[in-house]
PDB file of C-alpha atoms in Angstrom:
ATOM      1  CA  UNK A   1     -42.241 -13.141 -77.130  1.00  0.00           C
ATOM      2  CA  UNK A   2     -44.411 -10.339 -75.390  1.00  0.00           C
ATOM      3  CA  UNK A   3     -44.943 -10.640 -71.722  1.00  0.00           C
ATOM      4  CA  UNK A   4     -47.649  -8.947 -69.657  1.00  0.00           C
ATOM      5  CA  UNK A   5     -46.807  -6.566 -67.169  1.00  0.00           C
ATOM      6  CA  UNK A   6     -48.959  -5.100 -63.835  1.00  0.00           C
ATOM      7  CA  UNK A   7     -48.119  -1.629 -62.799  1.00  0.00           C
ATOM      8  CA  UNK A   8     -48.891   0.140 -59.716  1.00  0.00           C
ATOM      9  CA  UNK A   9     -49.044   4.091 -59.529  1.00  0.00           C
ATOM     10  CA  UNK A  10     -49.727   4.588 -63.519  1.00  0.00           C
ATOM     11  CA  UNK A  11     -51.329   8.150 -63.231  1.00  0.00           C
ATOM     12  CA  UNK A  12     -48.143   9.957 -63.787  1.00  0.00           C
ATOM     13  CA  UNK A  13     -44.356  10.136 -63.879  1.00  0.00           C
ATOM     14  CA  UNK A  14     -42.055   5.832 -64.147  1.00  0.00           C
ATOM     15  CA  UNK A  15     -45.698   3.937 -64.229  1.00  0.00           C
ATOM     16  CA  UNK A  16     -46.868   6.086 -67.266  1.00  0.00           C
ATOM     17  CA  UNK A  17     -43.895   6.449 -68.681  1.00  0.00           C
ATOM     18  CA  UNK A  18     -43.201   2.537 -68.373  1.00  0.00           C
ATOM     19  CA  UNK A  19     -47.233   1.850 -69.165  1.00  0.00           C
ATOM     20  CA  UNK A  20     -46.695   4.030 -73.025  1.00  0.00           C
ATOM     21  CA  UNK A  21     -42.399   2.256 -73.721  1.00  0.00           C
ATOM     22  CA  UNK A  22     -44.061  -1.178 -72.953  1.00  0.00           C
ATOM     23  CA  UNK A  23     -47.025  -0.656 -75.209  1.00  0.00           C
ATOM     24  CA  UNK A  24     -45.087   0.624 -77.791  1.00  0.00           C
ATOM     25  CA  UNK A  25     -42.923  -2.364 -77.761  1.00  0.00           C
ATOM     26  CA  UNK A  26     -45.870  -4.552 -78.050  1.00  0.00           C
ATOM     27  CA  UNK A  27     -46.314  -5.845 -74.862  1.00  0.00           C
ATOM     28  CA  UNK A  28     -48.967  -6.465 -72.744  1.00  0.00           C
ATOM     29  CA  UNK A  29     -49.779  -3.882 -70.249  1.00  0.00           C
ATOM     30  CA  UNK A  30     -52.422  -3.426 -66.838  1.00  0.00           C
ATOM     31  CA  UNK A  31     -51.553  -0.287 -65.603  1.00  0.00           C
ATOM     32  CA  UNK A  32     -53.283   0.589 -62.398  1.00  0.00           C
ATOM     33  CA  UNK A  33     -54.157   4.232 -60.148  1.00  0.00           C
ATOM     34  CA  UNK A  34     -55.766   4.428 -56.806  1.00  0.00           C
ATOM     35  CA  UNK A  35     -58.763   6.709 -58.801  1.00  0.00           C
ATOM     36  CA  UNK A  36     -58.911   6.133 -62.706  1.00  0.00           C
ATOM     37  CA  UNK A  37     -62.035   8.567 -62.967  1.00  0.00           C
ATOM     38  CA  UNK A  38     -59.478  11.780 -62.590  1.00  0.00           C
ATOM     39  CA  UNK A  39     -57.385  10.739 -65.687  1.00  0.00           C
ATOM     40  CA  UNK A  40     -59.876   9.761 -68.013  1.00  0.00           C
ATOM     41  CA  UNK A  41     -57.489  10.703 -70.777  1.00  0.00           C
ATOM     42  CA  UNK A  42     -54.603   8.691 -70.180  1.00  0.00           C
ATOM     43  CA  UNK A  43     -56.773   5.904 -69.647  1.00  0.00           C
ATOM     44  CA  UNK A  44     -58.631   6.630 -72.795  1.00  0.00           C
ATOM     45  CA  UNK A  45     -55.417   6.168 -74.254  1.00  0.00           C
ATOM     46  CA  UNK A  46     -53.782   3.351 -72.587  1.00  0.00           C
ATOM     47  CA  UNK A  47     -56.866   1.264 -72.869  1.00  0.00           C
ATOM     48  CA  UNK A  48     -56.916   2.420 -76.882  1.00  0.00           C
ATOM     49  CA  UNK A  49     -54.667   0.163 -77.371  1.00  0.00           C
ATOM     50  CA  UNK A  50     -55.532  -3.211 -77.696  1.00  0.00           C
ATOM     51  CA  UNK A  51     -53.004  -4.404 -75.289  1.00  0.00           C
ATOM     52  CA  UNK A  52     -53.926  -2.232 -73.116  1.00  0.00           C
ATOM     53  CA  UNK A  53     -55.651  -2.336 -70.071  1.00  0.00           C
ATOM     54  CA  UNK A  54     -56.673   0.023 -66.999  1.00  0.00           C
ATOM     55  CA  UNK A  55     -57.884  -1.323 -63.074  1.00  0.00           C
ATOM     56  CA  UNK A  56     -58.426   0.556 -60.008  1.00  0.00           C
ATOM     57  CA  UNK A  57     -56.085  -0.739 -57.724  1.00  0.00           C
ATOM     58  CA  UNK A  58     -55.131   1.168 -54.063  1.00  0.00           C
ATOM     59  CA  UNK A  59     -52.367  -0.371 -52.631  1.00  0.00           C
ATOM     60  CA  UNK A  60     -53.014   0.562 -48.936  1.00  0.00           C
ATOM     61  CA  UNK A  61     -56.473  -1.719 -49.668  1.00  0.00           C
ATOM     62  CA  UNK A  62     -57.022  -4.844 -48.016  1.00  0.00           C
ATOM     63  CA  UNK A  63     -55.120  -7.758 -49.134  1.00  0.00           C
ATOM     64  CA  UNK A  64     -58.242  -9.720 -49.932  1.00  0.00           C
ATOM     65  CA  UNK A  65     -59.278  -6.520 -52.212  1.00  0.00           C
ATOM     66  CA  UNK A  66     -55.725  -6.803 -53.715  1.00  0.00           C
ATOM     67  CA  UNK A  67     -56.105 -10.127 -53.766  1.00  0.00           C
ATOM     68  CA  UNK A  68     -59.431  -9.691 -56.195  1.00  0.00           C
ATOM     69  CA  UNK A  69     -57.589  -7.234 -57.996  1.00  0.00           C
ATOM     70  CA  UNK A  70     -55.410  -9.489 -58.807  1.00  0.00           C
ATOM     71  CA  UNK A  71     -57.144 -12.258 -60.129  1.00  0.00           C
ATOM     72  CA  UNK A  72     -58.773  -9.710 -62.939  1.00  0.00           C
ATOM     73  CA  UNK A  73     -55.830  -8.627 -63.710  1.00  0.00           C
ATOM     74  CA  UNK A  74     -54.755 -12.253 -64.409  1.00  0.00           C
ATOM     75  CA  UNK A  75     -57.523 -12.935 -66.549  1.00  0.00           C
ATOM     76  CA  UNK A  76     -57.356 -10.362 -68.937  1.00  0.00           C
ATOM     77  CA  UNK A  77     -54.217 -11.939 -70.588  1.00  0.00           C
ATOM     78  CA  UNK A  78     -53.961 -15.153 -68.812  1.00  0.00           C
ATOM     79  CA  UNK A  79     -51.290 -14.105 -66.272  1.00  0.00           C
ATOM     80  CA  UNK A  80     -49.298 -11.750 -65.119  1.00  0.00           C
ATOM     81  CA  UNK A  81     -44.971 -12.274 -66.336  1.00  0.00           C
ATOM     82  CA  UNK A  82     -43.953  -8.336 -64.603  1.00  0.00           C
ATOM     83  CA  UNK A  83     -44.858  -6.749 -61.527  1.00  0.00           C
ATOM     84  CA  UNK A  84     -43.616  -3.530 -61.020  1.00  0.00           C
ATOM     85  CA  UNK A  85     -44.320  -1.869 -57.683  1.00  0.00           C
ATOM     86  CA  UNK A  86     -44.059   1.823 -58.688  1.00  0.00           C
ATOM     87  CA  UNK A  87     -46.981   3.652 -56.334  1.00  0.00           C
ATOM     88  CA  UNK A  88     -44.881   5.866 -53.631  1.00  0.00           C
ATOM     89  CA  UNK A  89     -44.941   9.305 -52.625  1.00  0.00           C
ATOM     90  CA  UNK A  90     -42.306  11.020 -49.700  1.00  0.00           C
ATOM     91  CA  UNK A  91     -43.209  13.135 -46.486  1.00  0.00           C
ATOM     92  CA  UNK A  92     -40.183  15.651 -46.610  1.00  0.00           C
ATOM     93  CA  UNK A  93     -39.514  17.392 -43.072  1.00  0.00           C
ATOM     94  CA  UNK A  94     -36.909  16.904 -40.024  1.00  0.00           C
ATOM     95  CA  UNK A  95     -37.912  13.435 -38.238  1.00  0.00           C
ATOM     96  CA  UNK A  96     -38.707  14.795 -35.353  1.00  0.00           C
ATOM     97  CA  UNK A  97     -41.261  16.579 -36.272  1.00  0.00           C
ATOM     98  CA  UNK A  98     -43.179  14.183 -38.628  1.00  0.00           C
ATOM     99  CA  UNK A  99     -46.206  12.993 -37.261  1.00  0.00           C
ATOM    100  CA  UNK A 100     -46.560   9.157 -36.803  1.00  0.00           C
ATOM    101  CA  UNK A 101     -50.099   8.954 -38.654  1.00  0.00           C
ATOM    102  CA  UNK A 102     -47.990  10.864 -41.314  1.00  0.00           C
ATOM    103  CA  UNK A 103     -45.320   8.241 -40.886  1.00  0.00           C
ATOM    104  CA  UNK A 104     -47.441   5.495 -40.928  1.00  0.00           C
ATOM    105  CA  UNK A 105     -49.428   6.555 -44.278  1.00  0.00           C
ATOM    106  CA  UNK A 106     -46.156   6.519 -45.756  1.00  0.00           C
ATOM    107  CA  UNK A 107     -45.341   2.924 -44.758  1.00  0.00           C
ATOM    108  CA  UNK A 108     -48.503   1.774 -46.011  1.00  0.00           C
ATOM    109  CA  UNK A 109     -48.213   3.054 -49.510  1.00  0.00           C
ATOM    110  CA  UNK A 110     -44.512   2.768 -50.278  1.00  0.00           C
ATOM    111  CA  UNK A 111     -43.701  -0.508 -47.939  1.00  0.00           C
ATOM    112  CA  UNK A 112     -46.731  -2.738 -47.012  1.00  0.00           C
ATOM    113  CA  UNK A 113     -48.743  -1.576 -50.654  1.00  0.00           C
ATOM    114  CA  UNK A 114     -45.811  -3.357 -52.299  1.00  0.00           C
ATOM    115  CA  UNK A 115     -45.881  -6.001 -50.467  1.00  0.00           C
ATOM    116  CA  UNK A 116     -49.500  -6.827 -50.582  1.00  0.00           C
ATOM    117  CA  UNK A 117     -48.845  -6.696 -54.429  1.00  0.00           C
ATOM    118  CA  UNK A 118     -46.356  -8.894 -54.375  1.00  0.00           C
ATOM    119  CA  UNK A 119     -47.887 -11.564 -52.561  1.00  0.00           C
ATOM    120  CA  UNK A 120     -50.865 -11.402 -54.712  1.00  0.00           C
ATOM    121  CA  UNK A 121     -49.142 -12.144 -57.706  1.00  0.00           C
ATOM    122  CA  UNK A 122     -46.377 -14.694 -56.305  1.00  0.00           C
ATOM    123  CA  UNK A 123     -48.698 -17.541 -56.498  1.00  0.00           C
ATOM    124  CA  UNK A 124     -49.158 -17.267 -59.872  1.00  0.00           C
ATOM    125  CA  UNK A 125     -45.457 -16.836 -61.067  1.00  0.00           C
ATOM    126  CA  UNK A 126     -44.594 -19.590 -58.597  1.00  0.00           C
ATOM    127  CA  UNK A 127     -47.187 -22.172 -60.379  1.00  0.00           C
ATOM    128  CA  UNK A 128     -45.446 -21.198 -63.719  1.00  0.00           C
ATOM    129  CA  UNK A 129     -41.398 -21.170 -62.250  1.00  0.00           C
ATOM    130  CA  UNK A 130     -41.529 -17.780 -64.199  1.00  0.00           C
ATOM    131  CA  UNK A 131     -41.691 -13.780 -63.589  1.00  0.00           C
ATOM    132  CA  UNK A 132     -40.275 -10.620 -62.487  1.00  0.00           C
ATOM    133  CA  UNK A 133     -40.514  -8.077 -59.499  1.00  0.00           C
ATOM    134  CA  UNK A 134     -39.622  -5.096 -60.033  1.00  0.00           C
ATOM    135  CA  UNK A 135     -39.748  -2.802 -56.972  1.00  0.00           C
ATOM    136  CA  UNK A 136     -39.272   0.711 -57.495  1.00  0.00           C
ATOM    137  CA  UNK A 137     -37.050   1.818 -54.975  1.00  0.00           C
ATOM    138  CA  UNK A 138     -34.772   5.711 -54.630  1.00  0.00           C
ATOM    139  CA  UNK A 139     -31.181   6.513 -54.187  1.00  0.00           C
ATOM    140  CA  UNK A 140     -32.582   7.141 -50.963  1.00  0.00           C
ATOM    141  CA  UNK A 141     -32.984   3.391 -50.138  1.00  0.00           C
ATOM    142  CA  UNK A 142     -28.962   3.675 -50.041  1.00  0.00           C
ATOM    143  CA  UNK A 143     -28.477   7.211 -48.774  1.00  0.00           C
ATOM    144  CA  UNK A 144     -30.666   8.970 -46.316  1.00  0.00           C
ATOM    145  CA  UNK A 145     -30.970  12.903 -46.977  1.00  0.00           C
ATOM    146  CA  UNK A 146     -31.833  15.526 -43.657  1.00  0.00           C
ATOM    147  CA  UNK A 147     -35.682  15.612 -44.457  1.00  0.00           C
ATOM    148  CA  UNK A 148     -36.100  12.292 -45.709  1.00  0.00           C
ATOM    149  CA  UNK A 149     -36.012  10.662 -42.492  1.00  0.00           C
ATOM    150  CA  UNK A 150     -40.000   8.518 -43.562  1.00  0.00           C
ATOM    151  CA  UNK A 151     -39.135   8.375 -47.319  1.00  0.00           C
ATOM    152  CA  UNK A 152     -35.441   6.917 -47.157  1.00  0.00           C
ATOM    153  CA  UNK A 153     -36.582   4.264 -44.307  1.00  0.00           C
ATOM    154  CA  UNK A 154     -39.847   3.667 -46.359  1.00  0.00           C
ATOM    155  CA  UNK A 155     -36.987   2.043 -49.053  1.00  0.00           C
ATOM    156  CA  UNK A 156     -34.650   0.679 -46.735  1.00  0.00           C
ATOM    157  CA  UNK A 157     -37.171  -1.097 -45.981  1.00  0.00           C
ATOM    158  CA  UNK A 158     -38.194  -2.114 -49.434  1.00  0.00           C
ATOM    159  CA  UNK A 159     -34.923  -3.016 -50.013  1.00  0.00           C
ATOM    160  CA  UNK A 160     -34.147  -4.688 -47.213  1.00  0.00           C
ATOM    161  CA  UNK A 161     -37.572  -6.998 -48.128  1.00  0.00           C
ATOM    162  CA  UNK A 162     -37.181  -7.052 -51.596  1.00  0.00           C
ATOM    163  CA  UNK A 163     -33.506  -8.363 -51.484  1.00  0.00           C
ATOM    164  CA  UNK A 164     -34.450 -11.271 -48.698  1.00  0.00           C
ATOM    165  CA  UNK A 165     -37.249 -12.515 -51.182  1.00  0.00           C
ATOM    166  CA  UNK A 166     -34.888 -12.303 -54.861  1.00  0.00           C
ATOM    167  CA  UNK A 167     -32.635 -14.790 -52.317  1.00  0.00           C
ATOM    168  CA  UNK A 168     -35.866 -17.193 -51.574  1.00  0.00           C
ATOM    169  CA  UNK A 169     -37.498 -17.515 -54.913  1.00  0.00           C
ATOM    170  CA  UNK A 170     -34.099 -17.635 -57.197  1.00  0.00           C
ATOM    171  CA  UNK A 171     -34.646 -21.675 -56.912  1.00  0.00           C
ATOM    172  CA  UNK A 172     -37.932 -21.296 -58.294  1.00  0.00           C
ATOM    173  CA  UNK A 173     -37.277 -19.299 -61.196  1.00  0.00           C
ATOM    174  CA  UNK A 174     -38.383 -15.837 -60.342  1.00  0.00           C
ATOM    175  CA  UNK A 175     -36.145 -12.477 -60.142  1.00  0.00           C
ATOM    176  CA  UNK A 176     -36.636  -9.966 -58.272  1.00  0.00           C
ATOM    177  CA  UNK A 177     -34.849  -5.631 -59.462  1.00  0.00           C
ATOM    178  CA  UNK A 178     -34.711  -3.024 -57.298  1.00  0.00           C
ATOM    179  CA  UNK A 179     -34.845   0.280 -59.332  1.00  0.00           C
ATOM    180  CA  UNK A 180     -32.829   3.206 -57.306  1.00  0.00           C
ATOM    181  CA  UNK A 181     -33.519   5.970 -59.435  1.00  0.00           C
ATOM    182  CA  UNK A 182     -31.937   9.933 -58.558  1.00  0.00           C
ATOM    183  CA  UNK A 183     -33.822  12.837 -59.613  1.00  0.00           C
ATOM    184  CA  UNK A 184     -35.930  12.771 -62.818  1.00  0.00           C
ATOM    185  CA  UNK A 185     -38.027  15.219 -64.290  1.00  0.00           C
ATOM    186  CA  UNK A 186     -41.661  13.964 -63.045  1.00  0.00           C
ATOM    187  CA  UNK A 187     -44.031  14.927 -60.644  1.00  0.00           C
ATOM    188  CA  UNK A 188     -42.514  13.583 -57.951  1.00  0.00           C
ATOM    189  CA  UNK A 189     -41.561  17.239 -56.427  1.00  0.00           C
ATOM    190  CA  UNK A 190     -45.000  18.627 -56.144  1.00  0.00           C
ATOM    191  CA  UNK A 191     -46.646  19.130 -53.357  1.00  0.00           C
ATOM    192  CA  UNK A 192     -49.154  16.825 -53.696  1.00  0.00           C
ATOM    193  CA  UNK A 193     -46.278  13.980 -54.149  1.00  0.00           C
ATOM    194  CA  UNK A 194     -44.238  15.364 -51.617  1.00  0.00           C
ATOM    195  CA  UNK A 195     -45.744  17.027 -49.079  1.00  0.00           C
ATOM    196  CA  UNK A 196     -43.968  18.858 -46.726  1.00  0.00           C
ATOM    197  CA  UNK A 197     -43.973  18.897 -42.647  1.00  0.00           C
ATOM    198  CA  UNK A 198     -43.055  22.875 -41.517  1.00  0.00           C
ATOM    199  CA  UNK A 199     -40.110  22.343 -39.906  1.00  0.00           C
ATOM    200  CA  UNK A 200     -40.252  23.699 -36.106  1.00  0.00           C
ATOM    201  CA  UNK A 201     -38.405  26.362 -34.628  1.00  0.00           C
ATOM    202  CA  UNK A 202     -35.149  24.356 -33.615  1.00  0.00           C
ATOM    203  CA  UNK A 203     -34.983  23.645 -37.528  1.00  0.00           C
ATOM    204  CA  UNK A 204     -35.949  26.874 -39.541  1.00  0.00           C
ATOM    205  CA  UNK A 205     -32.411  27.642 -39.996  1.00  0.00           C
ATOM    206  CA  UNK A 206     -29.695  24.753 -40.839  1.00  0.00           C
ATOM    207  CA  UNK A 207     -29.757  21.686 -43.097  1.00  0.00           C
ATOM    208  CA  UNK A 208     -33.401  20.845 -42.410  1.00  0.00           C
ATOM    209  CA  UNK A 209     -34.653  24.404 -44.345  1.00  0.00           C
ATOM    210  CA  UNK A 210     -31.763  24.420 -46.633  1.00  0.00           C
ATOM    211  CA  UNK A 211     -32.628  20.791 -48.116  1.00  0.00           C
ATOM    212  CA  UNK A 212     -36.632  22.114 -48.287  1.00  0.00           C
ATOM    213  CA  UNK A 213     -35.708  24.783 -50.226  1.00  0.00           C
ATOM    214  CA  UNK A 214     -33.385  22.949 -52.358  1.00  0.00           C
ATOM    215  CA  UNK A 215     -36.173  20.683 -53.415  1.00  0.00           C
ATOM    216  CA  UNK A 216     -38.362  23.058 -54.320  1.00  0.00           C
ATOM    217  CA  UNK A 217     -35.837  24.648 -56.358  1.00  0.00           C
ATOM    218  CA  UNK A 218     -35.156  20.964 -57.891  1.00  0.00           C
ATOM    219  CA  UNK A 219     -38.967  20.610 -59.063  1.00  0.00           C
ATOM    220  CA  UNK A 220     -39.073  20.950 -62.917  1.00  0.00           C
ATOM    221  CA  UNK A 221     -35.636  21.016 -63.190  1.00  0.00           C
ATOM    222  CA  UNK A 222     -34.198  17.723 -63.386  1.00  0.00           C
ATOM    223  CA  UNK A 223     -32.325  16.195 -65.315  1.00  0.00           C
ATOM    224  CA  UNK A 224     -32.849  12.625 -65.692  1.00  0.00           C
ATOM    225  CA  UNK A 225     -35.290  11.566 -68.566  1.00  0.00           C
ATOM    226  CA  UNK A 226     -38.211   9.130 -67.050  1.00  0.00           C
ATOM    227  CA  UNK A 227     -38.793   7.948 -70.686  1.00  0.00           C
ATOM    228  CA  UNK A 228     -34.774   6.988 -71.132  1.00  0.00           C
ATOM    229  CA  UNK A 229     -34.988   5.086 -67.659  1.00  0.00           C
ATOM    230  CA  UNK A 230     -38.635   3.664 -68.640  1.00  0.00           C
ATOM    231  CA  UNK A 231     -36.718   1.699 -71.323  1.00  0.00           C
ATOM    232  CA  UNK A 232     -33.600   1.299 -69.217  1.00  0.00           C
ATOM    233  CA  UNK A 233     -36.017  -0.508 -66.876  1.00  0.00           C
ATOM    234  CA  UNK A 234     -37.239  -2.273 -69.780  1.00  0.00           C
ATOM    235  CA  UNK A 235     -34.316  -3.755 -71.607  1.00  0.00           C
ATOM    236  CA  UNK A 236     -32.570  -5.035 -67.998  1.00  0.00           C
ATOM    237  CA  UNK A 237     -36.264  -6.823 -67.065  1.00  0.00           C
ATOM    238  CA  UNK A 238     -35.842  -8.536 -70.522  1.00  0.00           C
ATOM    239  CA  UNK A 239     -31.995  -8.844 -70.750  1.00  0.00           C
ATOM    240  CA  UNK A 240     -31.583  -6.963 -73.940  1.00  0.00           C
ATOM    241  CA  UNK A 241     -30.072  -3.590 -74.855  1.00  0.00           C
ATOM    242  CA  UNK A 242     -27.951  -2.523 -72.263  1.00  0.00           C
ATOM    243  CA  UNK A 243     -29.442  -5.309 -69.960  1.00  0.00           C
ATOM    244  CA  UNK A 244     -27.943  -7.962 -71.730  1.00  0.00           C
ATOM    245  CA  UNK A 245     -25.717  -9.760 -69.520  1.00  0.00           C
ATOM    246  CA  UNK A 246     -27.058  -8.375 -66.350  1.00  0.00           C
ATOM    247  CA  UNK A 247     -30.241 -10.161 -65.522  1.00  0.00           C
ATOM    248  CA  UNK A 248     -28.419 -11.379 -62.540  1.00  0.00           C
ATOM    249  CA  UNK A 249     -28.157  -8.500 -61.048  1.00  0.00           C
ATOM    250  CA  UNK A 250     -30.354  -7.112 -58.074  1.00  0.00           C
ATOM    251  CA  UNK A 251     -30.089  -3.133 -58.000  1.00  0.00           C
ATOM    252  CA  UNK A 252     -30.564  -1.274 -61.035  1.00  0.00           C
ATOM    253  CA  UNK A 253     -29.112   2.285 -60.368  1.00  0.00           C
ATOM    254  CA  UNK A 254     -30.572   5.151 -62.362  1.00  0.00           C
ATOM    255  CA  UNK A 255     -29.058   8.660 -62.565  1.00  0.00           C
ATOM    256  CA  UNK A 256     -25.319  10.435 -62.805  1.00  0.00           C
ATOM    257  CA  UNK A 257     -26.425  11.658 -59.433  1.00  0.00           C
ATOM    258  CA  UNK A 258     -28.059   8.673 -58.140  1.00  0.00           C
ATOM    259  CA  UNK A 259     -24.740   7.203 -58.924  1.00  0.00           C
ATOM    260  CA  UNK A 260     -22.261   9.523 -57.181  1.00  0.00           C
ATOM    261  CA  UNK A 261     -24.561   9.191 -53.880  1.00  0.00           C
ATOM    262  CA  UNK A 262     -24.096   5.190 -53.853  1.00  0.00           C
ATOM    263  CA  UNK A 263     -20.564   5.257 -54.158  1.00  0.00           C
ATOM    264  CA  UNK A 264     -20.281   8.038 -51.452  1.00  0.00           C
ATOM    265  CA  UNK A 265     -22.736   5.838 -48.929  1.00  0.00           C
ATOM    266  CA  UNK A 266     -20.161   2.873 -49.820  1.00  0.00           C
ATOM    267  CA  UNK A 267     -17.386   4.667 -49.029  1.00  0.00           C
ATOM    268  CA  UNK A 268     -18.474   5.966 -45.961  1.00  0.00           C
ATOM    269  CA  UNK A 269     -19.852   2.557 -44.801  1.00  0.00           C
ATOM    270  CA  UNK A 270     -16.435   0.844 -45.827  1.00  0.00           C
ATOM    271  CA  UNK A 271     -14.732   3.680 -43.697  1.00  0.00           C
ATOM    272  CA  UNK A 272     -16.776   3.080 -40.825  1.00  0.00           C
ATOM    273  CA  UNK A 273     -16.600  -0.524 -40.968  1.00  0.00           C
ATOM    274  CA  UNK A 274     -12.964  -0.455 -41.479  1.00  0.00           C
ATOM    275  CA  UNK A 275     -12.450   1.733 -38.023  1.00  0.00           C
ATOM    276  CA  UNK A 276     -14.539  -0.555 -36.327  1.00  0.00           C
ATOM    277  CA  UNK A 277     -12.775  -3.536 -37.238  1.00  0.00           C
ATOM    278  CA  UNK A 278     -10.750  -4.417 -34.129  1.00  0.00           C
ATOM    279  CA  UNK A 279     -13.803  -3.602 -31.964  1.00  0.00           C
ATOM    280  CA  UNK A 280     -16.257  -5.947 -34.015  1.00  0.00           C
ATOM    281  CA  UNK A 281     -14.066  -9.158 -33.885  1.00  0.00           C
ATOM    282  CA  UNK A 282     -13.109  -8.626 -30.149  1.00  0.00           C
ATOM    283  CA  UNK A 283     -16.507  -9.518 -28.831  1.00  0.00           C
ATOM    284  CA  UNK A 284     -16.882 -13.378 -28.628  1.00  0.00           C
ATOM    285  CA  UNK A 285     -16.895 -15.472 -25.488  1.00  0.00           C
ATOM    286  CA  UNK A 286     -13.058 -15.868 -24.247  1.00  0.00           C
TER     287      UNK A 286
END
């Protein structure tokens, strides 16, 4: 049985590669950009297809504009089974020198646009005990790189929301997937999607620089397929393929790399809890 799906941040890299898998598997799809008019290709072809459809939707709008958004969406195919919350982009720079308008736009997109989704669409799946949200999340929602400071708390964040909501609407039906992908070969590198603070003086030699430059050596040169972890994605929303059995599960790691990071960032917080045992459970009233 097709379901329809809602995608934010369909312009380029996991939304289109999700909006063209989904299609092509005969589902339903709405993608959405913040400014349609500057692909009119892709929408040309999305929207070729008759499940296809295209809305203008910024996430940092209003909630009432989301809201309205919404409710279009929702009539197109009579509701909306998939959310995925894919729009994002990442200031790169040492924290102290990021600007707090710069830190704030980032919030706005990759935090409070997701949830203003979200609670758009809830009603709908709530009325119907039925649906998926899918939050796009980043190995850096687990482990926080030197010049990632905004990004990585932008998805701790997201994570940190995303997992407190899968635990309040399990008893009515409705899932909730974090996707933690590594690096894949997308756009995600550029400057436009990642622009970059100059570092200041105290950081234009150490880790701060050497992580810049790394990423700009990184851009066009992943590894990780967005198409293979568009139908990844896919199959574990639907429980098939190499989902089947694990529609249970809340994270949804993506990557070789995004991988060996997690189980790092466990071991390190096991270490560090371990240490601290003694001191943690000698702190109650005598």
């Amino acid at each position: 049985m097709s379901k329809t799906w809602l995608i934010t941040g369909c312009s380029a890299g996991f939304g289109l590669s999700l909006t063209r898998f989904i299609l092509a598997q005969g589902h339903n799809v709405i993608a959405t950009s913040r400014n349609p008019s500057k692909t009119p290709e892709l929408v040309k072809e999305i929207t070729s297809n008759p499940n296809g459809r295209w809305l203008s939707l910024d996430v940092t709008s209003p909630k009432d504009k989301i809201e309205t958004v919404i409710r279009e969406a929702k009539k197109e195919f009579g509701g909306i089974d998939v959310l995925v919350n894919n729009a994002g982009y990442s200031v790169l720079g040492a924290a102290e020198d990021i600007p707090e308008d710069k830190a704030k736009a980032q919030f706005e997109v990759n935090f409070w646009g997701m949830i203003r989704t979200t609670q758009a669409v809830l009603p709908q799946m709530r009325s119907r005990k039925s649906g998926t949200i899918v939050n796009i999340s980043s190995i850096a929602g687990l482990d926080a790189l030197p010049t990632c400071a905004i990004y990585a708390a932008s998805k701790f964040a997201l994570e940190a929301w995303s997992e407190a909501l899968s635990r309040e609407v399990d008893s009515l039906g409705l899932r909730v997937l974090i996707v933690e992908p590594g690096a894949f070969r997308t756009n995600f590198l550029t400057k436009d999607a990642a622009p970059k603070i100059p570092p200041s003086e105290a950081y234009r030699t150490g880790v701060v620089q050497t992580v810049l430059d790394r990423f700009d050596t990184m851009n066009g040169a992943q590894i990780g397929d967005p198409d293979k972890a568009a139908k990844t994605i896919f199959e574990v929303v639907l429980g098939t393929g190499v989902g089947e059995g694990k529609t249970n599960m809340l994270r949804l790691p993506l990557g070789p790399d995004c991988y060996a990071r997690a189980t790092g960032s466990n071991k390190r917080r096991r270490e560090n809890l371990e240490a601290m045992q003694e001191i943690a459970i000698s702190t109650n009233l005598e």
